[in-house]
Coordinates of C-alpha atoms and ligand atoms in Angstrom, one line a residue:
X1 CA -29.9 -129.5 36.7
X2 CA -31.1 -126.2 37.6
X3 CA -32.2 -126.1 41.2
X4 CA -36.3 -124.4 39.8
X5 CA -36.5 -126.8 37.4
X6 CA -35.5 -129.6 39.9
X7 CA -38.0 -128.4 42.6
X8 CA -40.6 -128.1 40.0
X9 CA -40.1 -131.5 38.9
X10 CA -40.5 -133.2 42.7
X11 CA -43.7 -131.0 43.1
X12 CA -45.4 -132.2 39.3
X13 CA -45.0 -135.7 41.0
X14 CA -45.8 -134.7 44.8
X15 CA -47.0 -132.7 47.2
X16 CA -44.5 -131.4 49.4
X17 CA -44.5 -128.9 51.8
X18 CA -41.7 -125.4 52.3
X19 CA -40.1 -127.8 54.9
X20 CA -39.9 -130.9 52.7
X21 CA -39.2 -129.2 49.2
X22 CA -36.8 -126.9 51.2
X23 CA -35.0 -129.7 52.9
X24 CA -34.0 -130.8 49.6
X25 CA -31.3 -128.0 48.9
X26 CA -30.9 -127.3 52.9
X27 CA -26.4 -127.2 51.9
X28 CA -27.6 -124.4 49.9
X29 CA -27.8 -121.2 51.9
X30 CA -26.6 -120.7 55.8
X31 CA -28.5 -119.7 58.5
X32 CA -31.7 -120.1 57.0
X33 CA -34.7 -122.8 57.8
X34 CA -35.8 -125.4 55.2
X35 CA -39.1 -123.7 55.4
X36 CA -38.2 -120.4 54.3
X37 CA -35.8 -121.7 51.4
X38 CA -38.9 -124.1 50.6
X39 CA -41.2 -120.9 50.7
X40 CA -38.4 -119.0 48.3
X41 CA -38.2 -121.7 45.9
X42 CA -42.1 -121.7 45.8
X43 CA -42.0 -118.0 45.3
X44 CA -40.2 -117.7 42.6
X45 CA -41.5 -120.3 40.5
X46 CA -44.7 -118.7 41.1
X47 CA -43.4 -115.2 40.1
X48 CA -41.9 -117.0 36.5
X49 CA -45.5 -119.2 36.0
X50 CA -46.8 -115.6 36.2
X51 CA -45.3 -113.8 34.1
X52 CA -45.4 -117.0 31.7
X53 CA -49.2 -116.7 32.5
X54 CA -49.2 -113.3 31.6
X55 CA -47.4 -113.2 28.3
X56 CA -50.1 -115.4 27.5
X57 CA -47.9 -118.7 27.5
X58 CA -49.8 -122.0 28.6
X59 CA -47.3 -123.8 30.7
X60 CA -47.3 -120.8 32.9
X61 CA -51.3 -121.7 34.2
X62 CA -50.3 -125.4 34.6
X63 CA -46.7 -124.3 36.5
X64 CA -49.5 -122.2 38.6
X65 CA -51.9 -125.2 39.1
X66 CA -49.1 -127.7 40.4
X67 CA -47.9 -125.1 42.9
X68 CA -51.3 -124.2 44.1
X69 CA -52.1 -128.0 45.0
X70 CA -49.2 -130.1 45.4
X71 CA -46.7 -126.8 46.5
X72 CA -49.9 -125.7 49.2
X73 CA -49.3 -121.9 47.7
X74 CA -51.6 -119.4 48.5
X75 CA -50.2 -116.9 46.0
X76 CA -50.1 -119.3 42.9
X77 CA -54.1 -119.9 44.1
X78 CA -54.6 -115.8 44.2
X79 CA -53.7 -115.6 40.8
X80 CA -55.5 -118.4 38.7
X81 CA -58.2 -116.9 41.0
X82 CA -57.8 -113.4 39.7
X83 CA -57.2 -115.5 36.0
X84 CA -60.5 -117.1 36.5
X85 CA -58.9 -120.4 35.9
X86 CA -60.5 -123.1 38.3
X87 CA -58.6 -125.5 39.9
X88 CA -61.3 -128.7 40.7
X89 CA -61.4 -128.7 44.7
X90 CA -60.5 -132.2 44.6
X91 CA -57.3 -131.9 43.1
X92 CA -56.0 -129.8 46.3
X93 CA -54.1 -132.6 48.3
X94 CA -54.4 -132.8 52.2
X95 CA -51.2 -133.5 53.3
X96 CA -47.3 -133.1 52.4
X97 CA -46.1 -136.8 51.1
X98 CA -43.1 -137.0 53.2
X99 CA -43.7 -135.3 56.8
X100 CA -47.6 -135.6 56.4
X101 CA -47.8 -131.8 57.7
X102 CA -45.9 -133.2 60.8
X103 CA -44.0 -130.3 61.0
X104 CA -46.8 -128.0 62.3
X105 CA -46.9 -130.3 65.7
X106 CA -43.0 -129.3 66.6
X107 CA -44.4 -126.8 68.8
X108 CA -46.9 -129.5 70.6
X109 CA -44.1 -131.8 70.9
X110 CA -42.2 -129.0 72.4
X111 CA -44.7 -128.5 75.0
X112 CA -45.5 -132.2 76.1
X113 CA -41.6 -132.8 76.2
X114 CA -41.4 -129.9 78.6
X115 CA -44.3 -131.2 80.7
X116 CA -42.7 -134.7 81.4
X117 CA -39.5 -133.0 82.3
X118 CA -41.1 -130.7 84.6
X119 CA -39.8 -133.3 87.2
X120 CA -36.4 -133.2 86.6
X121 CA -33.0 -131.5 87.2
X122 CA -31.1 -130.6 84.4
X123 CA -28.9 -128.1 82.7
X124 CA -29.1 -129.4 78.9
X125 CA -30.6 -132.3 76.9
X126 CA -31.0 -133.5 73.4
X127 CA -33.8 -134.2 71.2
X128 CA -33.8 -137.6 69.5
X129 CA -36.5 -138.8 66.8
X130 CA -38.1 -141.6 66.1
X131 CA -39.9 -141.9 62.6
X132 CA -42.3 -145.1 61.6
X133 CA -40.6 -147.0 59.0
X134 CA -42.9 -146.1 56.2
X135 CA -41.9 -142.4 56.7
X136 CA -38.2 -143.3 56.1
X137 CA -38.2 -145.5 53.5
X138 CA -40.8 -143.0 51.4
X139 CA -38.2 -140.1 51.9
X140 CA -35.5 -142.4 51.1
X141 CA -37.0 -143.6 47.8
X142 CA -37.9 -140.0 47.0
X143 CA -34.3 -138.6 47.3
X144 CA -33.1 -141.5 45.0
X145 CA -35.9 -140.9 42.6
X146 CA -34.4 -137.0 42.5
X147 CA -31.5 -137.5 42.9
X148 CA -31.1 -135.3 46.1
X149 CA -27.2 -134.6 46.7
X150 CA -27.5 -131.4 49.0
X151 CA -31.0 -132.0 51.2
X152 CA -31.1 -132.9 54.7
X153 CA -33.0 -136.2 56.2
X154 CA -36.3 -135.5 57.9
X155 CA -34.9 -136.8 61.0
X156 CA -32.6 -134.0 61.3
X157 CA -34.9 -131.4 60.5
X158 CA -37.3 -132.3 63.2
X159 CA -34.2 -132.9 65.9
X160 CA -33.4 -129.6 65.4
X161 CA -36.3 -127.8 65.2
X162 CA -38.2 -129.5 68.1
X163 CA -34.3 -128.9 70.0
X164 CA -34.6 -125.0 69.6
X165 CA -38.4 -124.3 70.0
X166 CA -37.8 -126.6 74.0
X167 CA -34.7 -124.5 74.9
X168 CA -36.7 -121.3 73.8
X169 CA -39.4 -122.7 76.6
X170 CA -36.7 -123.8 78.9
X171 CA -33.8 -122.1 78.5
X172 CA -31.3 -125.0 78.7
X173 CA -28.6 -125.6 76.1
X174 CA -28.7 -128.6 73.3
X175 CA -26.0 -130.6 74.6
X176 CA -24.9 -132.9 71.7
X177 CA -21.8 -135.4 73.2
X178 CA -23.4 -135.6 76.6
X179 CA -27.0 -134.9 77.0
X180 CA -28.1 -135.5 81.0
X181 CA -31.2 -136.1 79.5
X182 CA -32.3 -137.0 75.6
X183 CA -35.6 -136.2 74.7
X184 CA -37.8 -138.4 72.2
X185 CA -39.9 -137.3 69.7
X186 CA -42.2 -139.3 67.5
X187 CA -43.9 -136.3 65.4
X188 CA -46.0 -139.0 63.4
X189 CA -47.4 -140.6 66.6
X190 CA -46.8 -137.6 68.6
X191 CA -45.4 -139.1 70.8
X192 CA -42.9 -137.8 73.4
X193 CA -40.6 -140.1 76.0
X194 CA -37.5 -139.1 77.8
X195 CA -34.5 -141.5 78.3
X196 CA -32.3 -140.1 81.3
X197 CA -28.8 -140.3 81.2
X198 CA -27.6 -141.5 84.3
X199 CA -25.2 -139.0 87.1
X200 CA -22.0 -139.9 88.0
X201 CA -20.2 -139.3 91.0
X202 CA -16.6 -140.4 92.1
X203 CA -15.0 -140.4 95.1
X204 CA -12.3 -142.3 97.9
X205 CA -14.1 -144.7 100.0
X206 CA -12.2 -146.0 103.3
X207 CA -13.4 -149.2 104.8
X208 CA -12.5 -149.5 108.3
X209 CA -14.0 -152.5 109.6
X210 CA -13.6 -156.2 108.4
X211 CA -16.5 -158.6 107.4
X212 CA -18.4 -156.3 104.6
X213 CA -18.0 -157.1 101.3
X214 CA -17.8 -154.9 98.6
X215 CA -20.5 -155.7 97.1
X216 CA -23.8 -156.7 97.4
X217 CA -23.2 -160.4 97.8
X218 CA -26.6 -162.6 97.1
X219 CA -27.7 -165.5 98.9
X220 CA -25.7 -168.9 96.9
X221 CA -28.8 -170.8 98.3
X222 CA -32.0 -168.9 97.0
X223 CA -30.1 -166.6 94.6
X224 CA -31.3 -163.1 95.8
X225 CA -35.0 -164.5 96.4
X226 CA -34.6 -165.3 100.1
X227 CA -34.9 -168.1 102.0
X228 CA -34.2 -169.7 105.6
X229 CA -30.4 -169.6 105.3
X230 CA -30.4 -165.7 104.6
X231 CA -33.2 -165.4 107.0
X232 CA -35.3 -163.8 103.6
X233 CA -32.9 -161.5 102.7
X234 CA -31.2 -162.8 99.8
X235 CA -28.2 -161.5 100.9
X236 CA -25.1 -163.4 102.2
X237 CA -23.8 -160.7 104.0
X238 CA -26.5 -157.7 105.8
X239 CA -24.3 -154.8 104.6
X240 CA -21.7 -153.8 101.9
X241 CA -19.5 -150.8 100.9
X242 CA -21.4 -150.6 97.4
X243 CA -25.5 -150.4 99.9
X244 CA -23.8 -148.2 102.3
X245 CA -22.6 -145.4 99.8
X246 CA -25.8 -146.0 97.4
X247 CA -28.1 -145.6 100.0
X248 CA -28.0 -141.6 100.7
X249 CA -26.6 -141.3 96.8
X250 CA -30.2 -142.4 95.7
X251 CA -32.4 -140.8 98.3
X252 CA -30.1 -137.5 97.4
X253 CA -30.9 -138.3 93.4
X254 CA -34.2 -139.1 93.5
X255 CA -33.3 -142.6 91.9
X256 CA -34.6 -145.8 92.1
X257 CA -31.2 -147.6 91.0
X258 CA -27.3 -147.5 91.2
X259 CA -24.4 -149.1 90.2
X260 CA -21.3 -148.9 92.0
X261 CA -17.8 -149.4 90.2
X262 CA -14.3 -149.5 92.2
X263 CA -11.0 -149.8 91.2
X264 CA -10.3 -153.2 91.9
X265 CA -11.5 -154.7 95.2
X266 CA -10.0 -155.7 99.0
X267 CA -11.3 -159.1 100.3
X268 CA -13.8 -159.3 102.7
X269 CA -11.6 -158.9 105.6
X270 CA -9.5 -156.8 104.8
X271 CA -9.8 -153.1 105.7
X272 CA -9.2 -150.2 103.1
X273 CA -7.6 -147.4 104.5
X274 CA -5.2 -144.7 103.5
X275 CA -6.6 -142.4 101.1
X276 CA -9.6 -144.5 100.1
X277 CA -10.5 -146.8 97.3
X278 CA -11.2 -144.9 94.2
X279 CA -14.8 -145.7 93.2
X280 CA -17.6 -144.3 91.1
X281 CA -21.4 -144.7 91.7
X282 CA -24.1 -144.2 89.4
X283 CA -27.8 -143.4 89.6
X284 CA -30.3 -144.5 87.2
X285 CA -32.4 -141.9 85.6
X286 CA -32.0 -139.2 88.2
X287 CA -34.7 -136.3 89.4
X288 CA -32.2 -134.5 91.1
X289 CA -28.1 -133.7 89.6
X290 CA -27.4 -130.5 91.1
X291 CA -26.4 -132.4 94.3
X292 CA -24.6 -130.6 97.2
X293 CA -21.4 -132.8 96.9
X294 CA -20.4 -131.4 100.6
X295 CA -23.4 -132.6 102.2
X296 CA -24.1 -135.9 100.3
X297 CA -20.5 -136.7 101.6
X298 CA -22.1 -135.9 105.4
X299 CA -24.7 -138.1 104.9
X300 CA -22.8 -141.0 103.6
X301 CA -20.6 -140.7 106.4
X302 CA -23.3 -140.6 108.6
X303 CA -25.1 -143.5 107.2
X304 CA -22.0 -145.5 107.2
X305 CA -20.1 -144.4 110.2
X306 CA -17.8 -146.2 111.6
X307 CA -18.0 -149.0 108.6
X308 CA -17.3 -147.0 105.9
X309 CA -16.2 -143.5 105.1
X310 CA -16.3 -141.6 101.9
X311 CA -14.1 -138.6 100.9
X312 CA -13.2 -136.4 97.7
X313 CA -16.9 -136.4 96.0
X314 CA -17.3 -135.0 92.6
X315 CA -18.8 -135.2 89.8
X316 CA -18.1 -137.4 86.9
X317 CA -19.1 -139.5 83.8
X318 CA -19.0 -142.5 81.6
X319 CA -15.3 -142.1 81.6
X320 CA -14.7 -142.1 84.6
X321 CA -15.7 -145.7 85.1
X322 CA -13.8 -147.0 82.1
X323 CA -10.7 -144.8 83.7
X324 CA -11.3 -146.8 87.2
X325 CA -11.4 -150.3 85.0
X326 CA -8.1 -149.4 82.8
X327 CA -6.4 -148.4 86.5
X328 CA -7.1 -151.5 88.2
X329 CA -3.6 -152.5 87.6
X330 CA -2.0 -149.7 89.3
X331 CA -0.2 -149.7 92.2
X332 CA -1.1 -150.5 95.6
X333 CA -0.2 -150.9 98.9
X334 CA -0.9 -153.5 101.6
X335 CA 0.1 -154.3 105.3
X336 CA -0.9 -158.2 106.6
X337 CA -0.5 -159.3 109.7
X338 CA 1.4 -162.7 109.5
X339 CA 1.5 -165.7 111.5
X340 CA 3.9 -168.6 111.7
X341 CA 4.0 -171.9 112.5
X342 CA 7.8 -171.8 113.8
X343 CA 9.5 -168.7 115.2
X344 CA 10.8 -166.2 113.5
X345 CA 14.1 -164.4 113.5
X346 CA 15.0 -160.8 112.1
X347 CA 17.5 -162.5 109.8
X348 CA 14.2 -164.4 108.5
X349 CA 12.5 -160.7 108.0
X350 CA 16.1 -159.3 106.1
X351 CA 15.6 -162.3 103.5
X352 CA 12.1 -161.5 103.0
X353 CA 12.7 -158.0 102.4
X354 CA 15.7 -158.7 99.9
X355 CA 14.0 -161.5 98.3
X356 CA 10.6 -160.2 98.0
X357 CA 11.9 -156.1 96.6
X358 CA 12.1 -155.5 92.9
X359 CA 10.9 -158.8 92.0
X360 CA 8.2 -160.6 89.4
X361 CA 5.9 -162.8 91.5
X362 CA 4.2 -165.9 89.0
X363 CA 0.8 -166.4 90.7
X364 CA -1.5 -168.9 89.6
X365 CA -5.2 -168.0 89.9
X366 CA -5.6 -168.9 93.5
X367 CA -7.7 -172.0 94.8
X368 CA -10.4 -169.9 96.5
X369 CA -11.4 -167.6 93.6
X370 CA -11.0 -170.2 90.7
X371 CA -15.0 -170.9 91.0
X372 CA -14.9 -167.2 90.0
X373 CA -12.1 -166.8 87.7
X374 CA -10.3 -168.5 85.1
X375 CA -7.4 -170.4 85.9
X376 CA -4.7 -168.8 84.7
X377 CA -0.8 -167.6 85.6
X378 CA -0.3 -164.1 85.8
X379 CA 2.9 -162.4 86.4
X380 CA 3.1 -159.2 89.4
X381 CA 5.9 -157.3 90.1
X382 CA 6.3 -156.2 93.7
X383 CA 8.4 -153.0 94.1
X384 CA 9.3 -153.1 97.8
X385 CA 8.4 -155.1 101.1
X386 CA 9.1 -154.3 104.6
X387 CA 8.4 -156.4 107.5
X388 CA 8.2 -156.0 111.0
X389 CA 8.6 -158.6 113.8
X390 CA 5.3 -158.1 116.1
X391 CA 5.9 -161.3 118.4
X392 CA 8.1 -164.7 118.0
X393 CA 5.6 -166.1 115.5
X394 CA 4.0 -163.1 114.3
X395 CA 5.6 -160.2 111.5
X396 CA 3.7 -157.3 109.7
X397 CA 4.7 -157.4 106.2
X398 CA 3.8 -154.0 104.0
X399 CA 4.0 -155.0 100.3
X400 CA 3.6 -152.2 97.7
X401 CA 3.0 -154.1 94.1
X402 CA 0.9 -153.8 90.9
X403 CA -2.5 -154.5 91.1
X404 CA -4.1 -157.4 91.2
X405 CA -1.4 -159.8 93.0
X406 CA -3.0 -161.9 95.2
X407 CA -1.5 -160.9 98.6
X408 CA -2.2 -163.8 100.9
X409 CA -1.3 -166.4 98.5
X410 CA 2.2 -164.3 98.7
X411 CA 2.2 -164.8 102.5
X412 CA 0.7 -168.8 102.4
X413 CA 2.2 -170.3 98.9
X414 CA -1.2 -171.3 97.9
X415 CA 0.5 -174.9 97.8
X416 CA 3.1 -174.0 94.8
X417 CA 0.7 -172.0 93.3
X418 CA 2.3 -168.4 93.9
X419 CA 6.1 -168.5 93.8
X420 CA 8.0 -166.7 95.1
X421 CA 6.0 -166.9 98.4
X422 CA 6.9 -166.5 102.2
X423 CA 6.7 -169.8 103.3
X424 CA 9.0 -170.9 100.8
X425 CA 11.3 -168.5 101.4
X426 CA 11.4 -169.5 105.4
X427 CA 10.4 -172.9 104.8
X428 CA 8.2 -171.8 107.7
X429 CA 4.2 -172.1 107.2
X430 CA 3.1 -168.6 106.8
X431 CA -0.7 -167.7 107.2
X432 CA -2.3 -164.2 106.5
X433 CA -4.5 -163.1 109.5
X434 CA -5.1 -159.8 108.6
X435 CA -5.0 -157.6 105.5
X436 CA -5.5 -154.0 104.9
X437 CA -5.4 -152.1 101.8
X438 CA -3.4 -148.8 102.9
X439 CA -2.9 -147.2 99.1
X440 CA -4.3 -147.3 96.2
X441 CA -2.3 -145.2 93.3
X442 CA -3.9 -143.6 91.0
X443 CA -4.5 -140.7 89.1
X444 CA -7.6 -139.0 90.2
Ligands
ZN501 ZN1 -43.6 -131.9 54.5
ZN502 ZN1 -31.1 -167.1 100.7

C-alpha cells in the first residue's frame, strides 16, 4: 500500500503525533528523526487535501479535518480557517494515542538524569526505558492492526533520543556493550533511576603470613550475627585477604560493597607467594572509577602490610572474572614442608621424585572439605616434584601440578583416599606442616 494512503489511514482512526506516525516508516529514510519524517508525511498530505480542497473536491476538506485533529497540524487548521470550514473545538484530541505527547518530556528526563549523576564518575552510559504495560500493548495492537513492517518500537525511539539530548549536556559517549552506568527512563511516569554497573579491578595478591583465610569466613555458631564465641563479630577469623584488599578498594570507589574473586584458593595456612594469586575485586555501584591504580596499590599495601601484598593493578571487567573461574585449573606451584614419623634417606627423596614426575594422581574429595564439596574422584596430573632433605625426619617437597590437586592429602594419603601419595610410597607416615603457594600460571 502506498505509504500517504497508509498514514492517512492510522490517522482517520487515531491521533498520532510526527514522532508516532513517523516511527511507523522509521527504515524509510537515513539520518533523519521520526519527527521530521512524521512532520513530512503530515505535510504532504496536507498539500494533496489542498489542492483537492481547491479543485473543489469534498474528500480534500475531510482529508484536512482529520489532519487538523487527530495529525495536531497547524497548517491543515490555517487552511479550513482561511476556507471558513469549522472544525467543532471538541473534536481536537488532547493527546497522541500511543506516546501520550511523552515525547515533549525527553528533554526533562534529560535533565533529571543528569542531576542524579551529578555524583558520579563516568566516561559513558546508556539509556534504558521502561514503558507501563498499557503503553506497550496499545502500540503493539496498533502495528498489527496496520500492519507496520518498517516502524520502529516506541522504546527505541525514546532510548535514543533521551541518549543524545544527555550526552549533548554531558558530553559522554552512549556506550552500548558496556555502559559504566545505564540510565532509566520512564517518560510516562517521568521517572528517572540509574543502575551502576559495577568497576573491576584485577591484580596479583601475595599472602605472606599464615592463619588468614581467603575469605571472609562467618561465625558457624551465630552465622554472621555475632555472638559470644566470635566475641560479636560474626567472623571466625578477624581478618582475610578478600577485607584487607576491599577495604582501601571501597573507600577509593566510593562504594558501599565488593566482591572479591581469585583464581582458586590456598588453605588457611598456607602462604601465597611468588608472583601473587591472580584475583579480581569488584565494587558495587561506584562514585568514583577514574582511580589512580598506582596509589590504590600503596594504600592496599599499606593497609595490609606485612599480611598481604597486592601487585599489578588494572583495570578490568565481567570477563575478567569468568577468565579467573575458567583458569582455576591451571598450573601451579607448591613447596610443603614435610614431616616423618621414621627417618628419611635421600634414596627415599630419589623415589619420590621419580614416582611422583609426569604422573596422574586419583584424589578422592578429601575428608576435611567433604562438608563443603561433593564427594567425588578427580584425576590431577603432576608434572614435576623435587624434594629436599631439611633434617632426618623432615624434607621440602616443591610440586608443580594442575590446579586443584589437593596437596596435603598428596603428602598424608588421606587414608587411601589420594593415591599415589607419599606415605605410600615410603611406607613412612608423612604429615604436611607447612604449605605455600609459590606460582600460580596463568595468562594475565
Ligand atoms: Zn506520539
Ligand atoms: Zn558468632
Amino acid at each position: 500500500m502506498d505509504i500517504l494512503e497508509k498514514a492517512l489511514r492510522m490517522l482517520e482512526k487515531h491521533p498520532l503525533c510526527d514522532h508516532c506516525l513517523g516511527r511507523q516508516f522509521a527504515l524509510l529514510g537515513h539520518g533523519m528523526g521520526n519527527d521530521d519524517r512524521g512532520k513530512a508525511i503530515k505535510s504532504v498530505l496536507t498539500f494533496q487535501a489542498h489542492e483537492e480542497a481547491l479543485s473543489g473536491g469534498r474528500d480534500g476538506v475531510r482529508v484536512l479535518k482529520v489532519l487538523a485533529t487527530n495529525g495536531f497540524s497547524d497548517t491543515a487548521k490555517q487552511i479550513l480557517a482561511r476556507m471558513k470550514k469549522r472544525v467543532p473545538r471538541k473534536a481536537f484530541p488532547k493527546t497522541c494515542l500511543l506516546c501520550e505527547n511523552k515525547f515533549m518530556v525527553v528533554g526533562d528526563l534529560a535533565k533529571k538524569a543528569l542531576k542524579l549523576l551529578e555524583e558520579y564518575e563516568y566516561s559513558n552510559f546508556l539509556v534504558g526505558v521502561e514503558l507501563p504495560m498499557e503503553a506497550e500493548e496499545r502500540e503493539d495492537e496498533f502495528r498489527a492492526k496496520f500492519e507496520v513492517s518498517q516502524g520502529e518500537s516506541m522504546r527505541n525511539e525514546f532510548g535514543r533520543l533521551t541518549g543524545k539530548r544527555l550526552a549533548e549536556l554531558n558530553g559522554k559517549t552512549v556506550e552500548f556493550k558496556k555502559p559504566e552506568i545505564v540510565v532509566l527512563v520512564d517518560p510516562f511516569a517521568q521517572a528517572v533511576r540509574l543502575a551502576v554497573n559495577p568497576l573491576f579491578v584485577s591484580g596479583r595478591y601475595r599472602k605472606l603470613v599464615r592463619g588468614i583465610p581467603q575469605s571472609k569466613w562467618f561465625c558457624s555458631n551465630c552465622r554472621g550475627k555475632g555472638c559470644e564465641k566470635c566475641n560479636w563479630t560474626g567472623k571466625m577469623y578477624a581478618e582475610s585477604v578478600e577485607e584487607l584488599i576491599e577495604k582501601p578498594f571501597l573507600e577509593a570507589a566510593g562504594s558501599m560493597k565488593a566482591s572479591f574473586h581469585a583464581s582458586g584458593r590456598e588453605d588457611i595456612d598456607a602462604r601465597m607467594l611468588g608472583l601473587g594469586r591472580p584475583f579480581v575485586v569488584e565494587a558495587t555501584a561506584p562514585k568514583k572509577r577514574f582511580l589512580d591504580l598506582g596509589k590504590l596499590e600503596d594504600s592496599v599495601n599499606a593497609h595490609a602490610k606485612g599480611k598481604v601484598e597486592v601487585s599489578r593493578l588494572k583495570f578490568a571487567d565481567k570477563d575478567a572474572v569468568r577468565r579467573l573461574k575458567r583458569g582455576e585449573s591451571t598450573q601451579k606451584e607448591y613447596r610443603v614442608t614435610i614431616e616423618f614419623d621414621d627417618k628419611i634417606t635421600v634414596k627415599d627423596l630419589r623415589l619420590l621424585e621419580e614416582k611422583l614426575t609426569n604422573v596422574m594422581i586419583k584424589q578422592q574429595t578429601p575428608r576435611r572439605v567433604l562438608h563443603r564439596r561433593a564427594d567425588l574422584m578427580r584425576e590431577k596430573y603432576i608434572y614435576d616434584v623435587s624434594v629436599k632433605k631439611l633434617s632426618p625426619r623432615k624434607a621440602e617437597m616443591k610440586v608443580r601440578c594442575q590446579g586443584g590437586l589437593y596437596v596435603k592429602e598428596l603428602v598424608s594419603g588421606d587414608e587411601g583416599r589420594t593415591t599415589p601419595n607419599v606415605s605410600e610410597l615410603l611406607n613412612n607416615k608423612a604429615k604436611p606442616v607447612k604449605l605455600d603457594v609459590l606460582k600460580v600460571i596463568m595468562e594475565d
